[in-house]
PDB file of C-alpha atoms in Angstrom:
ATOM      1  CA  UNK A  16       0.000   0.000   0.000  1.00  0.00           C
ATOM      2  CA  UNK A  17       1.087   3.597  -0.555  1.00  0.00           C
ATOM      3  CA  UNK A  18       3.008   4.880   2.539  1.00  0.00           C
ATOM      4  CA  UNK A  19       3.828   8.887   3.583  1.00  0.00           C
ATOM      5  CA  UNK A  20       7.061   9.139   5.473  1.00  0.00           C
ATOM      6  CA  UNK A  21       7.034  11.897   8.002  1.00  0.00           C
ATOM      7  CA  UNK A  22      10.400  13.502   9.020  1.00  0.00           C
ATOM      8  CA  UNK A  23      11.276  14.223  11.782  1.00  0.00           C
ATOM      9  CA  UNK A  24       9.045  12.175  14.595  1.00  0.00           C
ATOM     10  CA  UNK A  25      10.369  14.884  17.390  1.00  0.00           C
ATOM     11  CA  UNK A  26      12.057  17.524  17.617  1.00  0.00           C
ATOM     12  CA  UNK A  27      12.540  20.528  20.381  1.00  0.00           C
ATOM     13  CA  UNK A  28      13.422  23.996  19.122  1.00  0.00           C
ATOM     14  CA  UNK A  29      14.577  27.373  20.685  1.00  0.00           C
ATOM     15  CA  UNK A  30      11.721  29.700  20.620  1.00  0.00           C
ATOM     16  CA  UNK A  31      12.406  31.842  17.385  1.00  0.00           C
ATOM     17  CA  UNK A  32      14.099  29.552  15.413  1.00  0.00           C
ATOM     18  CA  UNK A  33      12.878  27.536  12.620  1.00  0.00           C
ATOM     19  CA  UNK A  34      11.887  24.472  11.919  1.00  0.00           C
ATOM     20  CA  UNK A  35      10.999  22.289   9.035  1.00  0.00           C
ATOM     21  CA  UNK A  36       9.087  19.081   8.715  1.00  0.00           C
ATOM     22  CA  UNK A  37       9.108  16.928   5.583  1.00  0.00           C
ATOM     23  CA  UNK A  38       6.182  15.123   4.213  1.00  0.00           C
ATOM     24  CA  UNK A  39       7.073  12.476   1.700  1.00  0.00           C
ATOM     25  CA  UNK A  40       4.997   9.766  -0.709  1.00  0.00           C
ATOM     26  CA  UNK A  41       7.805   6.403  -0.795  1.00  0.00           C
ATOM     27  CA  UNK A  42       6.070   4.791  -3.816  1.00  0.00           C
ATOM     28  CA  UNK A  43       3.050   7.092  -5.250  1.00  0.00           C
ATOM     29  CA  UNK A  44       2.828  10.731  -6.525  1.00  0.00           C
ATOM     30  CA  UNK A  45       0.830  13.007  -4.621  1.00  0.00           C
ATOM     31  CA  UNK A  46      -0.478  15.649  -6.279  1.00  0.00           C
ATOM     32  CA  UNK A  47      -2.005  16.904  -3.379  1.00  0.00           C
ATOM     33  CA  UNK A  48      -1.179  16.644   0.242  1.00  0.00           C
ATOM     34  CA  UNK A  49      -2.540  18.089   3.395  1.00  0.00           C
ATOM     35  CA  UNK A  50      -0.927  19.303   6.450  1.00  0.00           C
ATOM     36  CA  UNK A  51      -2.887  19.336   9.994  1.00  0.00           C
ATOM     37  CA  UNK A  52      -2.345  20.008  13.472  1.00  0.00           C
ATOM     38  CA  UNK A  53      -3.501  18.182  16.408  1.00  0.00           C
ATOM     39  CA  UNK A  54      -4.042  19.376  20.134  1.00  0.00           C
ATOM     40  CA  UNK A  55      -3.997  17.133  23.157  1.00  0.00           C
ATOM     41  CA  UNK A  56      -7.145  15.217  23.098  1.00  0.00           C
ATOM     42  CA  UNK A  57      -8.427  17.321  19.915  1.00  0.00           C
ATOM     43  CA  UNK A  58      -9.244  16.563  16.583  1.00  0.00           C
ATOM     44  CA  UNK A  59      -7.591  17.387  13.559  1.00  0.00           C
ATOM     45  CA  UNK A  60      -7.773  20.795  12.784  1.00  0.00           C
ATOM     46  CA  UNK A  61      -6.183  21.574   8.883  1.00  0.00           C
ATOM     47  CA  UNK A  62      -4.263  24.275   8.091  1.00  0.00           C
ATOM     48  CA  UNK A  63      -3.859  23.642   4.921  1.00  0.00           C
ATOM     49  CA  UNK A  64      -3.510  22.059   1.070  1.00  0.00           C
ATOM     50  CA  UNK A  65      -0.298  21.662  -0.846  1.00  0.00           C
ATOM     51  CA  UNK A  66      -0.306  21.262  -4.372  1.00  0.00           C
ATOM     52  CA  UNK A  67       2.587  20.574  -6.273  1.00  0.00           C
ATOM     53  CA  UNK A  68       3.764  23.382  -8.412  1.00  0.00           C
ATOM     54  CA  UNK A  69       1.435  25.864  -7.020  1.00  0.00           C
ATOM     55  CA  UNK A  70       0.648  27.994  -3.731  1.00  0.00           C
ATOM     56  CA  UNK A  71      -0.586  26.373  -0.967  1.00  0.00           C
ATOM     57  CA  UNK A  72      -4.362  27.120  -0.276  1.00  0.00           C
ATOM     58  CA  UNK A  73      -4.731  28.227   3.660  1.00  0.00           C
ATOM     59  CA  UNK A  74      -6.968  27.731   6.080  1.00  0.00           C
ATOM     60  CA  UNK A  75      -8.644  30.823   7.912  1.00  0.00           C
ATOM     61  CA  UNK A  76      -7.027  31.696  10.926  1.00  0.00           C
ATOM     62  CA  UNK A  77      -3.241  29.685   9.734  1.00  0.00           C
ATOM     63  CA  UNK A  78      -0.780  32.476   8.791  1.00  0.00           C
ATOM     64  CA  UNK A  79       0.363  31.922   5.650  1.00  0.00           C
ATOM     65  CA  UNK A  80       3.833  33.714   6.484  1.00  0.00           C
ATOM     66  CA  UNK A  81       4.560  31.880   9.464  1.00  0.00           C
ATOM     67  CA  UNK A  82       3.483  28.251   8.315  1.00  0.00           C
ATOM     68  CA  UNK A  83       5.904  27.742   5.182  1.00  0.00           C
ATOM     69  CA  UNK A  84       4.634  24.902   3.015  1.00  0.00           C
ATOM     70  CA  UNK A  85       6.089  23.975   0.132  1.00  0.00           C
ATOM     71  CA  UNK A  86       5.328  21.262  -2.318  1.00  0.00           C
ATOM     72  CA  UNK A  87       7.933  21.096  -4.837  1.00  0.00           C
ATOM     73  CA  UNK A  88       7.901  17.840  -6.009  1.00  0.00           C
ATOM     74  CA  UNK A  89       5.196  15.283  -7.071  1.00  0.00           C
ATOM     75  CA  UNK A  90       6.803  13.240  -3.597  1.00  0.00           C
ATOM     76  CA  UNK A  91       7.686  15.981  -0.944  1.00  0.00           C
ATOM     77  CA  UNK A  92       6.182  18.688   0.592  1.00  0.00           C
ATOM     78  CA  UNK A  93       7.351  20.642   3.544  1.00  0.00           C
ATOM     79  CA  UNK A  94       6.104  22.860   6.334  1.00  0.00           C
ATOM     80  CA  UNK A  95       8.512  25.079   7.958  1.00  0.00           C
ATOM     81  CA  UNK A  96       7.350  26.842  11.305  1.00  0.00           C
ATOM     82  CA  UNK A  97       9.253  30.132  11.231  1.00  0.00           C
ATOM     83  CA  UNK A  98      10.486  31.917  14.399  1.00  0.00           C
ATOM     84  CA  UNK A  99       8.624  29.491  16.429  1.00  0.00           C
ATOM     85  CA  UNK A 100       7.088  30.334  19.920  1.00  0.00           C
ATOM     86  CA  UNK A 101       5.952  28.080  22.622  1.00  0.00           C
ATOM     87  CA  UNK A 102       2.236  28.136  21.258  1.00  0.00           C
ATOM     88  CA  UNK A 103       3.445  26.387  18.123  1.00  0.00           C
ATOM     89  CA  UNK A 104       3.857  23.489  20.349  1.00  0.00           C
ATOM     90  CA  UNK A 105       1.344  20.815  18.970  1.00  0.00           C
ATOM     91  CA  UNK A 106       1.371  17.496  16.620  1.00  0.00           C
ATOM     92  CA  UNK A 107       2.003  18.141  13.385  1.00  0.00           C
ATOM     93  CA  UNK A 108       0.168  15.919  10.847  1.00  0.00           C
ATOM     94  CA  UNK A 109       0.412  15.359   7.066  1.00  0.00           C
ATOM     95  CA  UNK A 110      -1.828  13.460   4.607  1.00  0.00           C
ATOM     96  CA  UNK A 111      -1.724  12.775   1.344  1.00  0.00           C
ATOM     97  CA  UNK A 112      -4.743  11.531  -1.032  1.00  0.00           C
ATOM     98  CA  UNK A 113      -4.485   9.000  -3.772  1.00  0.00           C
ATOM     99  CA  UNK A 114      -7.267   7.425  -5.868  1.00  0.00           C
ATOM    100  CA  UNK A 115     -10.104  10.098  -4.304  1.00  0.00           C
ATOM    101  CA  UNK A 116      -9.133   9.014  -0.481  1.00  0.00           C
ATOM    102  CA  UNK A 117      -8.032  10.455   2.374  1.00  0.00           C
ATOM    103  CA  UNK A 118      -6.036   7.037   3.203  1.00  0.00           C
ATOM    104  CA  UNK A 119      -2.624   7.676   4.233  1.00  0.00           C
ATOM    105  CA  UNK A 120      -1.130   9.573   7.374  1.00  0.00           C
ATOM    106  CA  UNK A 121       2.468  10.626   8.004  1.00  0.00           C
ATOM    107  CA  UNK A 122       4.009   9.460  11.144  1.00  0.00           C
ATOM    108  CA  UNK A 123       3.529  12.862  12.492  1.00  0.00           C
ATOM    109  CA  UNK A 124       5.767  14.789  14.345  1.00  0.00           C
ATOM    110  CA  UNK A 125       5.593  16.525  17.974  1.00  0.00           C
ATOM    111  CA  UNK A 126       7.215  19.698  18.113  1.00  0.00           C
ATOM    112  CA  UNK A 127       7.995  21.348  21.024  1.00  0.00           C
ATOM    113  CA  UNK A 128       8.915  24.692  20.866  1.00  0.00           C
ATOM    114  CA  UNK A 129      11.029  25.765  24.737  1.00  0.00           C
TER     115      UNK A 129
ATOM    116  CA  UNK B 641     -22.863  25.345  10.149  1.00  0.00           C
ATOM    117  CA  UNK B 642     -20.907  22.251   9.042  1.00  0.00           C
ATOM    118  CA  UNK B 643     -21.059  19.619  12.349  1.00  0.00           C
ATOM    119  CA  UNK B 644     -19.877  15.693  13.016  1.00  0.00           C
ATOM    120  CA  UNK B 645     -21.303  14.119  16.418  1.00  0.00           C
ATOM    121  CA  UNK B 646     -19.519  11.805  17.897  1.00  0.00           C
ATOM    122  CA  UNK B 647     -19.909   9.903  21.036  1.00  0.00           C
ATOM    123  CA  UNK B 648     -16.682  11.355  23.504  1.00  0.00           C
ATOM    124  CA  UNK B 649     -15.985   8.240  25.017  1.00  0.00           C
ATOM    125  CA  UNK B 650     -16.984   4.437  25.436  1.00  0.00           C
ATOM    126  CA  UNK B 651     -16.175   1.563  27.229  1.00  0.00           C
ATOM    127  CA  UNK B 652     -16.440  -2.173  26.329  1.00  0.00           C
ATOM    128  CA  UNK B 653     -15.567  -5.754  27.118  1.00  0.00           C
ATOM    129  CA  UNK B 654     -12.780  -7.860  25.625  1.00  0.00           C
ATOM    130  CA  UNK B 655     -14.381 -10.232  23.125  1.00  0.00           C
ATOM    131  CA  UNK B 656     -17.445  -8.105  22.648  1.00  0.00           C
ATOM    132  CA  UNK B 657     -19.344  -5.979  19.708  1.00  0.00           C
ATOM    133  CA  UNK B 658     -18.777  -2.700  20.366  1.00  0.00           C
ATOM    134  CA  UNK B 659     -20.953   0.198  17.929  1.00  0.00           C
ATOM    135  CA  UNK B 660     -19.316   3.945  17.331  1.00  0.00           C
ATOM    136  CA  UNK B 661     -22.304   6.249  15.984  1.00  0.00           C
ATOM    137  CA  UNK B 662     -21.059   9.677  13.929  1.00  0.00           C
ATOM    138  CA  UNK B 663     -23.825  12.073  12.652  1.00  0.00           C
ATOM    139  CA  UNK B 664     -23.391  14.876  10.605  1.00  0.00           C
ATOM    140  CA  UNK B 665     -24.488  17.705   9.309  1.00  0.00           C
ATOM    141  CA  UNK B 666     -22.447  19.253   6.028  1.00  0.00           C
ATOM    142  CA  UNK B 667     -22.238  21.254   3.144  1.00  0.00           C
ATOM    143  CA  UNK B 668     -22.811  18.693   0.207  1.00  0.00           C
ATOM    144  CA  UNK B 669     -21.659  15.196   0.864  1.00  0.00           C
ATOM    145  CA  UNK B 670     -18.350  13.264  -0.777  1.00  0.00           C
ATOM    146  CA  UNK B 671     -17.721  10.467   1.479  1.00  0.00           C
ATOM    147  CA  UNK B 672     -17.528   9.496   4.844  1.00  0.00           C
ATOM    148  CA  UNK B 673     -14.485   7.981   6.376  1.00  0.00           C
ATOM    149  CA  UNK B 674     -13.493   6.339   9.261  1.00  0.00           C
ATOM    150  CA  UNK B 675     -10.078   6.608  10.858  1.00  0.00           C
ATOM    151  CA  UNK B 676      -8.137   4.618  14.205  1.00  0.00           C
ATOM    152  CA  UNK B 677      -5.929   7.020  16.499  1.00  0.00           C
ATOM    153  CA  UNK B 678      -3.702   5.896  19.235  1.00  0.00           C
ATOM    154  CA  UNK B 679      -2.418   8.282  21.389  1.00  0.00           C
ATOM    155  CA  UNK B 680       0.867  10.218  20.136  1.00  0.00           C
ATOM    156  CA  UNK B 681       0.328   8.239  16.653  1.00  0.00           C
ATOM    157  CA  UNK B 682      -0.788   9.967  13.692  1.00  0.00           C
ATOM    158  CA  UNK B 683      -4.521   8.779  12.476  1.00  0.00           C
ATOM    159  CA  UNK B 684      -5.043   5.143  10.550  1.00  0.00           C
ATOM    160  CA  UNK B 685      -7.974   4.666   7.692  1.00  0.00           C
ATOM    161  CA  UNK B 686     -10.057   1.801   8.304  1.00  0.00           C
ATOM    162  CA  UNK B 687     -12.688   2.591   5.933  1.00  0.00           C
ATOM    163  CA  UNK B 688     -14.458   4.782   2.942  1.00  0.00           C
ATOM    164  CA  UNK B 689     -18.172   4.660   2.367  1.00  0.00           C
ATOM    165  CA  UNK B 690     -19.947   6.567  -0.745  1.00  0.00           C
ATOM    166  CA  UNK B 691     -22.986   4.868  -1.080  1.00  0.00           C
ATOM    167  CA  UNK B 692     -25.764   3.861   1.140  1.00  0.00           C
ATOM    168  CA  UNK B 693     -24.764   0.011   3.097  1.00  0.00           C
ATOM    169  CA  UNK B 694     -22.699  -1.686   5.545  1.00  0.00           C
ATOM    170  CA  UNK B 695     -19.018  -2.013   4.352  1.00  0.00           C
ATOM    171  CA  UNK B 696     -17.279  -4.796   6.270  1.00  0.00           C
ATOM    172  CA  UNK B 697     -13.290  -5.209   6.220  1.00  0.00           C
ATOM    173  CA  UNK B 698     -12.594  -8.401   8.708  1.00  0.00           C
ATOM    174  CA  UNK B 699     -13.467  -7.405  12.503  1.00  0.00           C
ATOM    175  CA  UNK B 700     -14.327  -3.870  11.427  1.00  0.00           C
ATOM    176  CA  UNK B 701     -17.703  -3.351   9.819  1.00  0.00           C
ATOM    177  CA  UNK B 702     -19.008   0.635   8.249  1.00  0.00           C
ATOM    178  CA  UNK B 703     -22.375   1.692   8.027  1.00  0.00           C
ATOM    179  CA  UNK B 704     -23.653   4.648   6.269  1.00  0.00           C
ATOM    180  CA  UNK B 705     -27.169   6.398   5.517  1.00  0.00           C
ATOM    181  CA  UNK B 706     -27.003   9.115   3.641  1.00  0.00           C
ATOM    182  CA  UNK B 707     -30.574  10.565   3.564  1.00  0.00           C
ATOM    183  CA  UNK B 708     -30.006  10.360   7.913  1.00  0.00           C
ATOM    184  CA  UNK B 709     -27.004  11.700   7.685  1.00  0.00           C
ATOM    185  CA  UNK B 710     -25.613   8.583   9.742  1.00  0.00           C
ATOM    186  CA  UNK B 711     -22.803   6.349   9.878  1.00  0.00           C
ATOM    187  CA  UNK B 712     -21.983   3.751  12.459  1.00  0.00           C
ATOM    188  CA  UNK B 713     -18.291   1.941  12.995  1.00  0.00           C
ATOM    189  CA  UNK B 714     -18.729  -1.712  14.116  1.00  0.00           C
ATOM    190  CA  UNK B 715     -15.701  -3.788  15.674  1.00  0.00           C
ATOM    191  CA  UNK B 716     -16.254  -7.259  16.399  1.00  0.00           C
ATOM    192  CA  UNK B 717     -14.225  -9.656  18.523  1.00  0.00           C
ATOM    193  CA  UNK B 718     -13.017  -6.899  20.894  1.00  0.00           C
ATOM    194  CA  UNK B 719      -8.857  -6.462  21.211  1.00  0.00           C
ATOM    195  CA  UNK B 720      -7.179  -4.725  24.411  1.00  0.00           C
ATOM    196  CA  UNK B 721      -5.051  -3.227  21.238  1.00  0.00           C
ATOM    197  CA  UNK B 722      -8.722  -1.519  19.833  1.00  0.00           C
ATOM    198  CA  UNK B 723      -8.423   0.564  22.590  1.00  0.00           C
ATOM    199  CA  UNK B 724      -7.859   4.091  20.479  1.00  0.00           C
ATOM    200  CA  UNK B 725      -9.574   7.252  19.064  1.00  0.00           C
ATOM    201  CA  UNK B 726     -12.286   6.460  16.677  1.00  0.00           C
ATOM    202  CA  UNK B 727     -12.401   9.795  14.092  1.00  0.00           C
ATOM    203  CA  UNK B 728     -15.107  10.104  11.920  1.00  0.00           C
ATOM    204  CA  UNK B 729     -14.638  12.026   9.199  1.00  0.00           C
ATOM    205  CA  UNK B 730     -17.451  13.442   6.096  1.00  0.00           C
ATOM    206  CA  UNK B 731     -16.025  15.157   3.044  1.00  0.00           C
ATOM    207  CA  UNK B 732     -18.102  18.531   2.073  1.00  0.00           C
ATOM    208  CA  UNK B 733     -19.140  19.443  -1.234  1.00  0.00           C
ATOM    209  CA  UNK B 734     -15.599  21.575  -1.455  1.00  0.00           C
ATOM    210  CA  UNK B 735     -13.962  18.235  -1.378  1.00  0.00           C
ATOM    211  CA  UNK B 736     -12.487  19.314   2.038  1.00  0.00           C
ATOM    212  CA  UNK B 737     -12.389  16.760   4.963  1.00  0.00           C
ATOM    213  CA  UNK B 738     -14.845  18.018   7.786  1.00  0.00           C
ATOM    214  CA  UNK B 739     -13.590  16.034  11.382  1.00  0.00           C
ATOM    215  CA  UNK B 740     -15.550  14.575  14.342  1.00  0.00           C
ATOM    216  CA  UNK B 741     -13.513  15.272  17.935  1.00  0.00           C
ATOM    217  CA  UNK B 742     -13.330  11.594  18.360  1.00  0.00           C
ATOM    218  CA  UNK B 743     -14.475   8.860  19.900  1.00  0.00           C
ATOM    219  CA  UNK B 744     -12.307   7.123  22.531  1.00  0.00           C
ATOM    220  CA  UNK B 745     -12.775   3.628  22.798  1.00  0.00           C
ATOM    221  CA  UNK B 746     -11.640   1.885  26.204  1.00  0.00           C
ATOM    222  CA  UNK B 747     -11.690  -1.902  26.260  1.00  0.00           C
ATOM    223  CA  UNK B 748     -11.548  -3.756  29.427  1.00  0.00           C
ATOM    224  CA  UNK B 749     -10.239  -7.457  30.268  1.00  0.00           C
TER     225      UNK B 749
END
């Protein structure tokens, strides 16, 4: 089955620095992938929809400028949280859809921003 | 408003039938999915319905009815590892995934 590598699964960060997290299809070309984030005992909330080769669309309320995603490929997109704070703590969450379905996760990956 | 109900929490017994119930309420309809969540893991599909009928996949059965707006997840045979978040899920008419909060499923010997 298609699989989405998530990189990385953790990572702590200075507050104000950056970080990026790397969404990747291993053996399928995703034209479109999705990138969510997850509170403590929440659902998943999306911020927003990578397409490859064109600007990300963004959910209301996500700043575009401070949630970098970038889908360069038909295999990788990335999110970079820039000049994180403490608030950008959460699980971060990407998706990608193939044949019309919402079927395979990333690993995710906790960042925690000190 | 768009809106998914789902139950916030259940318990069952090892070796039982245990039903999850997800309603919703949305802007056109595209599906209805059903995803497995254990804590600190990212979400897992378990199913896809489109069309009106019970979709069963081994232990793990889906309902769905679209003119009630209803869907039901069904997990026979009971496992201590079921214990997890149950998300139910209803693509809008904007092809954009609209999520429940969850269901959490506790299983008990």
């Amino acid at each position: 089955g298609a699989v989405v590598s998530q990189h990385p699964s953790r990572v702590i960060c200075k507050s104000g620095t950056s970080v990026k997290i790397e969404c990747r299809s291993l053996d399928f070309q995703a034209t479109t992938m999705f990138w969510y984030r997850q509170f403590p005992k929440k659902s998943l909330m999306l911020m927003a929809t990578s397409n490859e080769g064109s600007k990300a669309t963004y959910e209301q309320g996500v700043e575009k400028d401070k949630f970098l995603i970038n889908h360069a490929s038909l295999t990788l997109s990335t999110l970079t949280v820039t000049s994180a704070h403490p608030e950008d703590s959460s699980f971060y969450i990407c998706s990608a859809r193939v044949r019309d379905v919402e079927a395979f996760f990333g690993q995710g990956t906790r960042l925690t921003v000190v | 408003g768009q809106n998914i109900d789902q139950p916030t929490e259940m318990t069952a017994t090892e070796g039982a039938i245990v039903q999850i119930n997800c309603t919703y309420q949305t802007s056109g309809f595209n599906g209805l999915f059903w995803y497995q969540q254990h804590a600190g893991e990212a979400p897992t599909f378990l199913s896809y319905n489109v069309l009106d009928g019970l979709e069963e996949k081994g232990r793990f059965s889906s309902f769905l009815s679209r003119s009630k707006g209803y869907s039901y997840l069904l997990l026979k045979e009971l496992q201590m590892k079921d214990s997890a978040s149950y998300l139910c899920a209803v693509r809008d008419s904007n092809y954009q995934l609209i999520w429940g909060a969850g269901t959490k499923l506790i299983i008990k010997p």
